[in-house]
PDB file of C-alpha atoms in Angstrom:
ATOM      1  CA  UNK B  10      -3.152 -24.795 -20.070  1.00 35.00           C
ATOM      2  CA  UNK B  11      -3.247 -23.295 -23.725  1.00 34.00           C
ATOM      3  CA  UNK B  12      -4.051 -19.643 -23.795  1.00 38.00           C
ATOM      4  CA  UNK B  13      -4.453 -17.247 -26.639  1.00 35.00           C
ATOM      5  CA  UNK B  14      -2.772 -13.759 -26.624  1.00 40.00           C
ATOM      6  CA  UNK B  15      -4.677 -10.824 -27.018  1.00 40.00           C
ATOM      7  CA  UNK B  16      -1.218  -8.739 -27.078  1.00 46.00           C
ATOM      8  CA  UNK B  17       1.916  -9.570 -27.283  1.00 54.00           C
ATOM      9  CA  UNK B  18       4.021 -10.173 -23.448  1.00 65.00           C
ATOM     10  CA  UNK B  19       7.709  -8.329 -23.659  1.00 74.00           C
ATOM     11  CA  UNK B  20      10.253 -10.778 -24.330  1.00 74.00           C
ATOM     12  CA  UNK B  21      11.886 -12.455 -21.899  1.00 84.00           C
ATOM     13  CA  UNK B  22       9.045 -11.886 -19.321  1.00 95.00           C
ATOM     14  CA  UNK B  23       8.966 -15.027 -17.238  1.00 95.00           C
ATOM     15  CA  UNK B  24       5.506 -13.823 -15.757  1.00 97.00           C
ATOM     16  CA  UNK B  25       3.118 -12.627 -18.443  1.00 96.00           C
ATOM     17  CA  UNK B  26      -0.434 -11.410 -17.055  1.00 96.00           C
ATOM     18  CA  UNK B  27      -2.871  -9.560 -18.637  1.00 94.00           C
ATOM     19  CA  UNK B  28      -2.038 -10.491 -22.222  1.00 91.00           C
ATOM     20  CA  UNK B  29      -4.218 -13.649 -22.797  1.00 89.00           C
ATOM     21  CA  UNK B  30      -8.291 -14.727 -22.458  1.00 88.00           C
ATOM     22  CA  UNK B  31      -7.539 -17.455 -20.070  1.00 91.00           C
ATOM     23  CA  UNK B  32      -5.868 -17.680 -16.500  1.00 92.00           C
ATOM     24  CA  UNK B  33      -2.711 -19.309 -15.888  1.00 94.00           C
ATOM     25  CA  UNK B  34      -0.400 -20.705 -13.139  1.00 96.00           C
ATOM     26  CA  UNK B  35       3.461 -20.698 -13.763  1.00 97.00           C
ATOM     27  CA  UNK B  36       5.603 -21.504 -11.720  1.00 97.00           C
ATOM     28  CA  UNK B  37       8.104 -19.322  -9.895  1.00 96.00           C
ATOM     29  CA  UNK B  38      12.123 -19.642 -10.861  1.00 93.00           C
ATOM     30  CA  UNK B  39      13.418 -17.755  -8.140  1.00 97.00           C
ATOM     31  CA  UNK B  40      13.265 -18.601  -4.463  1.00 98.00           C
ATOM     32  CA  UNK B  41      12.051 -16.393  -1.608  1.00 98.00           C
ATOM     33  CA  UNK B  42      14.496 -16.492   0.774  1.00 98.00           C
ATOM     34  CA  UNK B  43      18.242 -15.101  -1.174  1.00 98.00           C
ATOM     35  CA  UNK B  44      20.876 -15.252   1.656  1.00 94.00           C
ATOM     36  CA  UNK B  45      21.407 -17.839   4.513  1.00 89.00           C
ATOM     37  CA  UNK B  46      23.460 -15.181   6.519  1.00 90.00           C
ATOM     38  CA  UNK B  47      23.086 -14.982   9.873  1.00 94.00           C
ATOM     39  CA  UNK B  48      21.021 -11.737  10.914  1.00 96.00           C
ATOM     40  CA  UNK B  49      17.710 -11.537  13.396  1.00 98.00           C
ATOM     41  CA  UNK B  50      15.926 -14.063  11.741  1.00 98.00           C
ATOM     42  CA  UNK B  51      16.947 -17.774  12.697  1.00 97.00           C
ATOM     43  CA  UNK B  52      17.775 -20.488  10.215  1.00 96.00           C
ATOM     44  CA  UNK B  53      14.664 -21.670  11.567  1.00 97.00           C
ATOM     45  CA  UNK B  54      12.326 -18.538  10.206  1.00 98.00           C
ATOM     46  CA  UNK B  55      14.405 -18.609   7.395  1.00 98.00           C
ATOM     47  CA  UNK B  56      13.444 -21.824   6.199  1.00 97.00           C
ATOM     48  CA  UNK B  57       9.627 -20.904   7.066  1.00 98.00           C
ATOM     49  CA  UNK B  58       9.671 -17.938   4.907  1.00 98.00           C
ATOM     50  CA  UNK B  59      11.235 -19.953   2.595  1.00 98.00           C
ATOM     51  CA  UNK B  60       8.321 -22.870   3.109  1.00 98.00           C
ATOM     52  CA  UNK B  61       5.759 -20.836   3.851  1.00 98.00           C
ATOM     53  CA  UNK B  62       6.286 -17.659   2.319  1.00 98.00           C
ATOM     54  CA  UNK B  63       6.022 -15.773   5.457  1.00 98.00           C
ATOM     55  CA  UNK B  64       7.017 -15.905   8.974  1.00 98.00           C
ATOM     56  CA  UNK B  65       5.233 -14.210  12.312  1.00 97.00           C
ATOM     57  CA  UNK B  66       7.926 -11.824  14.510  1.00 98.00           C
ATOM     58  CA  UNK B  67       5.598 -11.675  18.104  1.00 97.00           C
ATOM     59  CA  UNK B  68       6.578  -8.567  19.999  1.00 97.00           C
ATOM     60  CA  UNK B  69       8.276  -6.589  17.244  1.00 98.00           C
ATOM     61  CA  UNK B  70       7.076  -3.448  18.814  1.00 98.00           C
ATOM     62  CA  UNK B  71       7.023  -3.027  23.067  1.00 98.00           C
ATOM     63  CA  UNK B  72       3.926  -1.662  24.274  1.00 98.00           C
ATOM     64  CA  UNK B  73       5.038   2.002  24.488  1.00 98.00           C
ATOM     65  CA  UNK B  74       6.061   1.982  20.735  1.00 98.00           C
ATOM     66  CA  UNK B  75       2.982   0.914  19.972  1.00 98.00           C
ATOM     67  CA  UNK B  76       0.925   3.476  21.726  1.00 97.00           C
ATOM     68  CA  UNK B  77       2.873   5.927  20.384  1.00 97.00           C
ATOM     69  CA  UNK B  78       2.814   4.309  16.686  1.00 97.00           C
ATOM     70  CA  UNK B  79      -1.220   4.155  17.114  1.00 95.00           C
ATOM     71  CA  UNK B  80      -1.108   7.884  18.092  1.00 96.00           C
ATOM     72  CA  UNK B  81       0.700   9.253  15.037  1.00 95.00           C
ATOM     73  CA  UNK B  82      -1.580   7.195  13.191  1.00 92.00           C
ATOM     74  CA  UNK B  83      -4.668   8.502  14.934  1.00 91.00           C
ATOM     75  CA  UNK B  84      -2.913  11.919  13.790  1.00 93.00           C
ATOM     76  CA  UNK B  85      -2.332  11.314  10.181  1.00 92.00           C
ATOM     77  CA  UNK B  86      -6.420  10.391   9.948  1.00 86.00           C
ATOM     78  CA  UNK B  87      -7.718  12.864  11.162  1.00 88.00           C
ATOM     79  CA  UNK B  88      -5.195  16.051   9.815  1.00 90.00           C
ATOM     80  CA  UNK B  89      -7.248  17.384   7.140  1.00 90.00           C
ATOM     81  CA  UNK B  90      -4.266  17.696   4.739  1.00 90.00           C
ATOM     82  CA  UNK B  91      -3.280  14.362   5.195  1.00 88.00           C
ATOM     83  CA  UNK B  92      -6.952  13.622   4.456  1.00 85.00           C
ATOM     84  CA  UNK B  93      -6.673  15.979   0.981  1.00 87.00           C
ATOM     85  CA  UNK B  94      -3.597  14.545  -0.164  1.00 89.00           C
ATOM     86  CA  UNK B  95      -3.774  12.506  -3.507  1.00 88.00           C
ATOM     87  CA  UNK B  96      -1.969   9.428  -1.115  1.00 90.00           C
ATOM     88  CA  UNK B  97      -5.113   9.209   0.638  1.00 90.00           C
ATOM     89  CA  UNK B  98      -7.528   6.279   0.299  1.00 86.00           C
ATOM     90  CA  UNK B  99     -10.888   6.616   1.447  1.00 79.00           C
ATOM     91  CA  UNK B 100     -13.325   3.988   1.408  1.00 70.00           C
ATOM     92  CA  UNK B 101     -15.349   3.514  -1.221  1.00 69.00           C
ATOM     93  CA  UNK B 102     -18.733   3.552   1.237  1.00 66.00           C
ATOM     94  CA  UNK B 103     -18.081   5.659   3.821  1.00 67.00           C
ATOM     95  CA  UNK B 104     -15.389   7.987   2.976  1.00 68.00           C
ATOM     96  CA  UNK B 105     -13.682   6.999   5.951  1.00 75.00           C
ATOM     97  CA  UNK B 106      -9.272   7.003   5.775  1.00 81.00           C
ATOM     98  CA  UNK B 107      -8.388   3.575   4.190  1.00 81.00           C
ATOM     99  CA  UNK B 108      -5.291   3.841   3.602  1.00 89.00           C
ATOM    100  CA  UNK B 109      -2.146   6.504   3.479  1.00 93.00           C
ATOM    101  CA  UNK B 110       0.432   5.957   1.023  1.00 95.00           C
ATOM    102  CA  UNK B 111       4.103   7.138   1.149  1.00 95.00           C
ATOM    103  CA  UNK B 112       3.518   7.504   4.591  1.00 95.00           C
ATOM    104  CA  UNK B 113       7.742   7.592   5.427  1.00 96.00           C
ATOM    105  CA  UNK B 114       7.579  11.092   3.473  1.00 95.00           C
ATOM    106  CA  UNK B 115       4.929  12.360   5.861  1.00 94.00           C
ATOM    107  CA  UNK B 116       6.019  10.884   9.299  1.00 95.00           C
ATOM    108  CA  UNK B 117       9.180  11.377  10.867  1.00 97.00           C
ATOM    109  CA  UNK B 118       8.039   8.795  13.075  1.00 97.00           C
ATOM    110  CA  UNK B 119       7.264   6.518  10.918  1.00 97.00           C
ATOM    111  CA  UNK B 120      10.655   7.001   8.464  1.00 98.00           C
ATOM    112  CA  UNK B 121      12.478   5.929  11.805  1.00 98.00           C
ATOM    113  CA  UNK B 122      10.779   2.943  12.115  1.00 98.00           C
ATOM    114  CA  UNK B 123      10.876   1.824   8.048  1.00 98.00           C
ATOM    115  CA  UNK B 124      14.839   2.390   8.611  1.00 98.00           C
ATOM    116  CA  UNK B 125      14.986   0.304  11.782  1.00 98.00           C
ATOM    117  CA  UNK B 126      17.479  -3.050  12.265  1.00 98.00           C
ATOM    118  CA  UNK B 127      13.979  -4.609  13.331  1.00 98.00           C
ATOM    119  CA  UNK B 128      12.560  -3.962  10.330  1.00 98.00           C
ATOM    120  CA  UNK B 129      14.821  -3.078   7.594  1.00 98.00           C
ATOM    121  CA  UNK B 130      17.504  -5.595   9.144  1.00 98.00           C
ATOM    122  CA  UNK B 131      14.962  -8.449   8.425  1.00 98.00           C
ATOM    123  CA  UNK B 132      14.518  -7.551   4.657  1.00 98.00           C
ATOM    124  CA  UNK B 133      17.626  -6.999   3.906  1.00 98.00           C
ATOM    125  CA  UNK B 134      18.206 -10.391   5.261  1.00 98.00           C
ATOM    126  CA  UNK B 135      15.926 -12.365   3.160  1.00 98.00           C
ATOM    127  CA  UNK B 136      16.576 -10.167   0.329  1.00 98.00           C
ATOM    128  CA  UNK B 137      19.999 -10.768   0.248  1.00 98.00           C
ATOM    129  CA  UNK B 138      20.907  -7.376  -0.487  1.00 98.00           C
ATOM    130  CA  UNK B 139      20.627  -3.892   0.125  1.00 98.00           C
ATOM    131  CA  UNK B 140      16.767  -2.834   0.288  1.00 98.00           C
ATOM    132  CA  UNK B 141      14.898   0.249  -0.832  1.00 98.00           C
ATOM    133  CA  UNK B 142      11.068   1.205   0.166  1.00 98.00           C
ATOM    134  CA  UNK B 143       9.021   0.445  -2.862  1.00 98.00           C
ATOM    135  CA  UNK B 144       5.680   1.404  -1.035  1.00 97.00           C
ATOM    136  CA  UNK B 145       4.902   1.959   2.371  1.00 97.00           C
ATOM    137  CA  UNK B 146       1.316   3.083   3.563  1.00 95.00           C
ATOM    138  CA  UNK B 147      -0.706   2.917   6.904  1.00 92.00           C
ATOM    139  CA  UNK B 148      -3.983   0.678   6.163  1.00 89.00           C
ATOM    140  CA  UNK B 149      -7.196   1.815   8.969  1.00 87.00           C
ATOM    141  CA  UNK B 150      -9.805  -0.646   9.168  1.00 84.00           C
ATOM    142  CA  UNK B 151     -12.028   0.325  11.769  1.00 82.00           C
ATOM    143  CA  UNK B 152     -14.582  -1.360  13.363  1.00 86.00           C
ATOM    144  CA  UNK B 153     -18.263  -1.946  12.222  1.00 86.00           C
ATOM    145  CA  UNK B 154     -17.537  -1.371   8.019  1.00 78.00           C
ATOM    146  CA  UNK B 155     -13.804  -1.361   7.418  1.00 78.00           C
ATOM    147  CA  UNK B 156     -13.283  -2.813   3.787  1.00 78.00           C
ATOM    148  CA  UNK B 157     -11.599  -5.897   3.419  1.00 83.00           C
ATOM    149  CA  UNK B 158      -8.828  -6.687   0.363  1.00 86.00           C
ATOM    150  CA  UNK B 159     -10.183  -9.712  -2.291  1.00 92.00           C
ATOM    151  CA  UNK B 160      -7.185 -11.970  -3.124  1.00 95.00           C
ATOM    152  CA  UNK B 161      -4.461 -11.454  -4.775  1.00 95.00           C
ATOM    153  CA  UNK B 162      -0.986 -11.081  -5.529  1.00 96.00           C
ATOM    154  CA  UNK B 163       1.049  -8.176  -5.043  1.00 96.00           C
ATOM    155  CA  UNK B 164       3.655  -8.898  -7.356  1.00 98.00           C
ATOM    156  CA  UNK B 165       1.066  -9.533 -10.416  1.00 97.00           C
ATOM    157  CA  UNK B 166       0.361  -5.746  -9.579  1.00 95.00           C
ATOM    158  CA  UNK B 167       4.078  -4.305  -8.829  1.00 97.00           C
ATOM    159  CA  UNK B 168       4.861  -6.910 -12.177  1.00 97.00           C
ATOM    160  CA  UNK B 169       1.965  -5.479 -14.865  1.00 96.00           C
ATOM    161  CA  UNK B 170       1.628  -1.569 -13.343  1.00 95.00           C
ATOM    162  CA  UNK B 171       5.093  -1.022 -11.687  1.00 96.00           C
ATOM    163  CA  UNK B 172       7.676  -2.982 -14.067  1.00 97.00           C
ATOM    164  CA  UNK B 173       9.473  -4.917 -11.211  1.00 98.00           C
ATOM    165  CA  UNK B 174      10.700  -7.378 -12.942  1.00 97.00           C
ATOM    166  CA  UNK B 175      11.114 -10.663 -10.475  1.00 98.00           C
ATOM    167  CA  UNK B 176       9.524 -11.155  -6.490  1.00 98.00           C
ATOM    168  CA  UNK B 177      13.008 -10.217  -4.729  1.00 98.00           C
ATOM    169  CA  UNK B 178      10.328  -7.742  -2.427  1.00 98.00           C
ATOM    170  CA  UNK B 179       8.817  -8.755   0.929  1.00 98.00           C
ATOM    171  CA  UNK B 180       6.592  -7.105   2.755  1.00 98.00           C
ATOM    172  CA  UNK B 181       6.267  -6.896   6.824  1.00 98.00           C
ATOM    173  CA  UNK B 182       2.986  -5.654   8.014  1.00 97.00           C
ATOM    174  CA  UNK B 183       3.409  -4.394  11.632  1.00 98.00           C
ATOM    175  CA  UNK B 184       0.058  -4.505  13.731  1.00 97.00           C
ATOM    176  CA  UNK B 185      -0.744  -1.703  16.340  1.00 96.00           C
ATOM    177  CA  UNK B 186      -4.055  -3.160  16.999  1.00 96.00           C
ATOM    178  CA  UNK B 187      -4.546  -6.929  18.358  1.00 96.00           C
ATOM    179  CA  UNK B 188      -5.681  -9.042  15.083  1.00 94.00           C
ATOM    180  CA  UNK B 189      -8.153 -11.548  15.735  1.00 94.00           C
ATOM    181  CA  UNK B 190      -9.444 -14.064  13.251  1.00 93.00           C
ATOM    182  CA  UNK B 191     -12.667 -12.120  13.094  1.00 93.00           C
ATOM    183  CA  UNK B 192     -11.876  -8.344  12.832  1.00 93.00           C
ATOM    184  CA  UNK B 193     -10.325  -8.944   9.104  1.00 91.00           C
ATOM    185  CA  UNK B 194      -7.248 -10.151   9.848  1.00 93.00           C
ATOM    186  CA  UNK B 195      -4.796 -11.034   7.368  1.00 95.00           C
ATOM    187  CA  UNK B 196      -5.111 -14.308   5.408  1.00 97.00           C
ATOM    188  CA  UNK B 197      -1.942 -16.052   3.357  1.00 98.00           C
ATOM    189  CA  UNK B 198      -2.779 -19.341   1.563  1.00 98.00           C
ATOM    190  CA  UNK B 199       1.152 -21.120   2.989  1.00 98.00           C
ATOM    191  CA  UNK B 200       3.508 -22.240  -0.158  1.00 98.00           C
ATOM    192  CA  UNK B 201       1.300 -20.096  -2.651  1.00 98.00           C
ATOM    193  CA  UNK B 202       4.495 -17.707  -3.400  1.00 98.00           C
ATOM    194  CA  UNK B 203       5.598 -20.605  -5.406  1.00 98.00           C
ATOM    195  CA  UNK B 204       2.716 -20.459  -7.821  1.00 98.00           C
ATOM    196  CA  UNK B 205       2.321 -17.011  -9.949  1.00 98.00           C
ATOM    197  CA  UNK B 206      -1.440 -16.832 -11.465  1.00 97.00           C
ATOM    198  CA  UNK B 207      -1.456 -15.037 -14.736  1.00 96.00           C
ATOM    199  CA  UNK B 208      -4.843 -12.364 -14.670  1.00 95.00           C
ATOM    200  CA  UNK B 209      -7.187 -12.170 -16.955  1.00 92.00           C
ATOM    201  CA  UNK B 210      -7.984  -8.391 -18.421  1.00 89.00           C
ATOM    202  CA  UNK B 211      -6.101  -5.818 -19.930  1.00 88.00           C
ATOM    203  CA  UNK B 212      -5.097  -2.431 -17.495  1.00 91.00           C
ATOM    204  CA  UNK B 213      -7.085   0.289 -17.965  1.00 83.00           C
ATOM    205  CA  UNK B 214      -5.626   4.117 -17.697  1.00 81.00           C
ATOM    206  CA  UNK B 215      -5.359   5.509 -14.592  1.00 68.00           C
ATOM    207  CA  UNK B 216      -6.309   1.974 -12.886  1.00 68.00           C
ATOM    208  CA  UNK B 217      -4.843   2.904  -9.764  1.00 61.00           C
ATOM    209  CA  UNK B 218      -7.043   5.391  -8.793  1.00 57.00           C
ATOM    210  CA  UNK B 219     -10.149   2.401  -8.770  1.00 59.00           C
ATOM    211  CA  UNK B 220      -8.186  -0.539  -7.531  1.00 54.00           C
ATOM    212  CA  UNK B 221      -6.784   1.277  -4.616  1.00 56.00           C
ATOM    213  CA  UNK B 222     -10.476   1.026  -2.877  1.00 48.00           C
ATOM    214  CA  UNK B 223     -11.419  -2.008  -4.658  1.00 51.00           C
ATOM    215  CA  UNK B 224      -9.371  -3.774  -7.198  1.00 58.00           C
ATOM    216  CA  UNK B 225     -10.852  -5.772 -10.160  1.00 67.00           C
ATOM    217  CA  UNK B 226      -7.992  -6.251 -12.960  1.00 71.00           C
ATOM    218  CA  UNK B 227      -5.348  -8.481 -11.511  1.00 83.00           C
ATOM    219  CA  UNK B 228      -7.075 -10.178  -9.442  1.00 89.00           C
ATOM    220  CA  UNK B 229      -7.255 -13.932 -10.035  1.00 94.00           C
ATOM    221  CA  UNK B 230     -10.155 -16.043 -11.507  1.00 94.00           C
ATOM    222  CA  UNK B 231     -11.787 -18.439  -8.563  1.00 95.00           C
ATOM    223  CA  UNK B 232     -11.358 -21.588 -10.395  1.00 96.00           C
ATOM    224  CA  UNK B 233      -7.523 -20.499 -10.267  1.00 96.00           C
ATOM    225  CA  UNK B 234      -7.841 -19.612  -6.157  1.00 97.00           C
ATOM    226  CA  UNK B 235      -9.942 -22.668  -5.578  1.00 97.00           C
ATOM    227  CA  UNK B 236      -6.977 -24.648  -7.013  1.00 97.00           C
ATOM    228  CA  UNK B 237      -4.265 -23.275  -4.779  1.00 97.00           C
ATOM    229  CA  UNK B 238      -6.361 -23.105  -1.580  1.00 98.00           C
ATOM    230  CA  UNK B 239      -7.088 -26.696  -2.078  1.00 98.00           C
ATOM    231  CA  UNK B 240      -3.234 -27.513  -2.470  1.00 97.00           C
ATOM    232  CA  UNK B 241      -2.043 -25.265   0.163  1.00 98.00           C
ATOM    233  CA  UNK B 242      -4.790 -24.350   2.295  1.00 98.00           C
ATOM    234  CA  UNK B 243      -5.385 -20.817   4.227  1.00 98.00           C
ATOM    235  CA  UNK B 244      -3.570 -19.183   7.526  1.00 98.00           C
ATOM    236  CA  UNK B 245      -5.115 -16.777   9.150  1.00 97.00           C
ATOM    237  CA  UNK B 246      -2.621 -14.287  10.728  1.00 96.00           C
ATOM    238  CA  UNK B 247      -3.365 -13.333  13.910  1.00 96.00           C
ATOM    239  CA  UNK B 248      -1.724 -12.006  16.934  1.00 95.00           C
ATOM    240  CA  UNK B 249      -1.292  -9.099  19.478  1.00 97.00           C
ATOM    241  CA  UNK B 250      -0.275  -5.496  18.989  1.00 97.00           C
ATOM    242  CA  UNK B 251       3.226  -5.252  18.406  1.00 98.00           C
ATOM    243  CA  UNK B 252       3.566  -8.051  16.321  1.00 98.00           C
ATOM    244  CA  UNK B 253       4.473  -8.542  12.831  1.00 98.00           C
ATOM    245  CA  UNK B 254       4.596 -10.465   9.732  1.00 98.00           C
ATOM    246  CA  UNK B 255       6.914 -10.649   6.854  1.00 98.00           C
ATOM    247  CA  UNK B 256       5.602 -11.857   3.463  1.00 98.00           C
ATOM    248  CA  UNK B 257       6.916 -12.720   0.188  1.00 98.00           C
ATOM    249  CA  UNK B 258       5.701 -10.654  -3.042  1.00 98.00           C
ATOM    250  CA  UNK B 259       4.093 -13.322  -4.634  1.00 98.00           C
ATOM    251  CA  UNK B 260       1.658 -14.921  -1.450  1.00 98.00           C
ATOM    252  CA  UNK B 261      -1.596 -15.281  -2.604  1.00 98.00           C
ATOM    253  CA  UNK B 262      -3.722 -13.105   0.585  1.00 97.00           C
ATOM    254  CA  UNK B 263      -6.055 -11.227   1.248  1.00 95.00           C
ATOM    255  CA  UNK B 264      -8.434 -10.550   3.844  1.00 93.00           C
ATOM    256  CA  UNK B 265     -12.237 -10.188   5.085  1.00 90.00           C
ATOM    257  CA  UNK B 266     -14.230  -6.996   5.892  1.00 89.00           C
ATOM    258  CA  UNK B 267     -14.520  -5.538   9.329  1.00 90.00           C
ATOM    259  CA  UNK B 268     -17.664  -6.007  11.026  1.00 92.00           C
ATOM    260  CA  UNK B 269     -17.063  -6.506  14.640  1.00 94.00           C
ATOM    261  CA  UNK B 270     -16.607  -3.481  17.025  1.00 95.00           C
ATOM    262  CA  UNK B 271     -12.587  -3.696  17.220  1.00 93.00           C
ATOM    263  CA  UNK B 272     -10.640  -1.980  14.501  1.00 89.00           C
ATOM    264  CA  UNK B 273      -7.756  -3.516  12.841  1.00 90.00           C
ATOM    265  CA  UNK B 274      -4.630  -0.959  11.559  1.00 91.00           C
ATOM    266  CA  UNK B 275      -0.925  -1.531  10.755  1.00 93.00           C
ATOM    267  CA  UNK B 276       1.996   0.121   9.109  1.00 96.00           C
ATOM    268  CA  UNK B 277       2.839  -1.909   5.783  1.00 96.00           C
ATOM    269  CA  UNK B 278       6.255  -1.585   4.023  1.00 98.00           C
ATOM    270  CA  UNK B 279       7.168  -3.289   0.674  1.00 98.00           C
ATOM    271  CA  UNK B 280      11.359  -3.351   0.905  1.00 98.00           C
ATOM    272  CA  UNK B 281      12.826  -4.357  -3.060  1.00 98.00           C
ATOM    273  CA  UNK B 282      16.171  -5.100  -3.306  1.00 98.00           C
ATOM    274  CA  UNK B 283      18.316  -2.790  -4.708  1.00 98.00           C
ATOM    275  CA  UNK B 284      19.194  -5.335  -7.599  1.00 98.00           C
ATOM    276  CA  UNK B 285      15.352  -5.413  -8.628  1.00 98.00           C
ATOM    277  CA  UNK B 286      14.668  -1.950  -9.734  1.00 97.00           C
ATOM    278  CA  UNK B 287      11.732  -1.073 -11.457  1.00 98.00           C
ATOM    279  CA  UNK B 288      11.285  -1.641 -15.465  1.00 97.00           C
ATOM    280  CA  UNK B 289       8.642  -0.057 -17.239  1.00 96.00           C
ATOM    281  CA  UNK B 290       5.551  -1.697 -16.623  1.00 96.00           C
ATOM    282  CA  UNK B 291       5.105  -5.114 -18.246  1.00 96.00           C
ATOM    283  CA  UNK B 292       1.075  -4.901 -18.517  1.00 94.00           C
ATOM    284  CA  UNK B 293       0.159  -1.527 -18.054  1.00 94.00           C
ATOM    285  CA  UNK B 294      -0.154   1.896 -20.523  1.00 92.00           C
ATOM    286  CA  UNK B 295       1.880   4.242 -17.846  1.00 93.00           C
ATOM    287  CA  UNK B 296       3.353   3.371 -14.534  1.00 94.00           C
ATOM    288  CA  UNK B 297       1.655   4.031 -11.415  1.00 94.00           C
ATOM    289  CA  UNK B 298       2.613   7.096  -9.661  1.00 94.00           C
ATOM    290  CA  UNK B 299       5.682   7.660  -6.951  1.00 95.00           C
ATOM    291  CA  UNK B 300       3.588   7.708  -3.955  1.00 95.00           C
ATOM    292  CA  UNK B 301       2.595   4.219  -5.018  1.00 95.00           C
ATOM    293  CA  UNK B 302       5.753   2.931  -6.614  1.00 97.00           C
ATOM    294  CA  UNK B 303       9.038   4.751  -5.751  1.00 97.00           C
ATOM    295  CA  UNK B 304      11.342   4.769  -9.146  1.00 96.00           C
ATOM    296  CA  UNK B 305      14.228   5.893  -7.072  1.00 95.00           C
ATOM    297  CA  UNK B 306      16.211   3.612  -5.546  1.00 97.00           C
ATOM    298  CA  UNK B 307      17.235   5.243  -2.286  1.00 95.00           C
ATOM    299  CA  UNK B 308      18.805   2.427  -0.028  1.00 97.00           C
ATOM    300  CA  UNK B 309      17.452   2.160   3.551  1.00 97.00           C
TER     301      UNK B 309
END
């Protein structure tokens, strides 16, 4: 697909976005899975992630951790300097908690688990490396109007606003509520990681601060997400509380609003490797902040 640039894209960027008038899909040169060495994921999950670009772990969490997970949460919302805190996210409607970001710096309890074999083990295992936390937050969707997230790509956005240069990050999203398929669970269109859609629209200043309750720029066109959900269709993630989900950077997701009585929350970590540090950003006047990006590399 022919596009015309509007500015120029840095040279040697194998993912331009945000430079042209037109959407489009390249595809990705590095895989998703980096190491085959034995760790707690089987050769079996492995090759999912790989596949897929995610893989389900049921029962990360027993049923005590979770209770007490879902209690520091519960504590977090409702502190009213958590709640004043510029790594707050309140919804754009209600002003009700969306989401908490560098949550490790404010929770002990929460640190412990980031640094975790369970966890951290798992990245560094399909990272191939040694792993550092490039974002982690605590997302609240509760029941009867908790927002949902429009599709997209989370490496378009660490890519134009952060400066990480490849998708050697995953993500694990660890549920402390049970996710059904209608309280806004998690959607991943399978074998999308593959694919990277180029965005339309340049980054304004300060864009974080809008697209952290609803984002606009960098999220794809629909002829673009028509085209991959045909070719790969759509999962929804469900599952009980306790359970988890690793995800490459580049899955196309996303997920619905919350309209049913039963809330939906989880603790979300983005591990980078160590070997993928942050650039300056490729599409974007400033970088984001450190509560939404860490620029140190501080392995787990």
């Amino acid at each position: 697909m022919a596009v015309t640039d509007r500015r120029t894209a840095r040279h040697g960027d194998r993912y331009p976005t945000r430079v042209a008038d037109r959407p489009v899909i390249i595809d990705r040169a590095e895989p998703a899975v980096w190491s085959t060495a034995p760790g707690l994921l089987s050769a079996e999950e492995l090759a999912a992630h790989e596949r897929d670009g995610f893989v389900s772990v049921p029962g990360l969490l027993t049923p005590e951790e979770v209770v007490g997970f879902s209690a520091e949460l519960d504590r977090l919302a409702t502190d009213p300097a958590v709640h004043a805190d510029e790594r707050t996210i309140t919804e754009k409607s209600s002003g009700q908690v969306r989401s908490v970001f560098e949550v490790h710096a404010l929770s002990r309890t929460i640190a412990d688990l980031i640094a975790d074999e369970r966890v951290a083990g798992r990245a560094r295992q399909i990272l191939g490396s040694e792993v550092y936390v490039h974002q982690s937050r605590i997302n609240y969707k509760p029941g009867f109007g908790g927002g949902g997230f429009y599709w997209h790509s989370d490496f378009e956005t660490w890519h134009a606003e952060d400066g990480m240069p490849s998708p050697r990050a995953v993500s694990i999203s660890i549920s402390l509520t049970d996710n059904y398929a209608h309280n806004g669970c998690l959607m991943i269109m399978p074998g999308s990681h593959k694919e990277f859609v180029a965005c339309v629209g340049e980054t304004p200043a300060d864009h974080y601060k809008d697209s952290l309750k609803e984002q606009e720029v960098g999220t794809p066109d629909q002829e673009s997400l028509t085209a991959l959900a045909d070719r790969h269709g759509i999962a929804m993630i469900t599952g009980a509380a306790g359970s988890a989900t690793l995800f490459d950077s580049n899955c196309m997701h996303g997920s619905g609003g919350n309209i049913t009585p039963y809330p939906r929350s989880n603790i979300f970590v983005v591990f980078n490797s160590v070997e993928n540090r942050l650039e300056e950003p490729f599409a974007a006047p400033a970088p984001r902040p450190r509560h939404v990006a860490a620029r140190a590399v501080a392995p787990v």
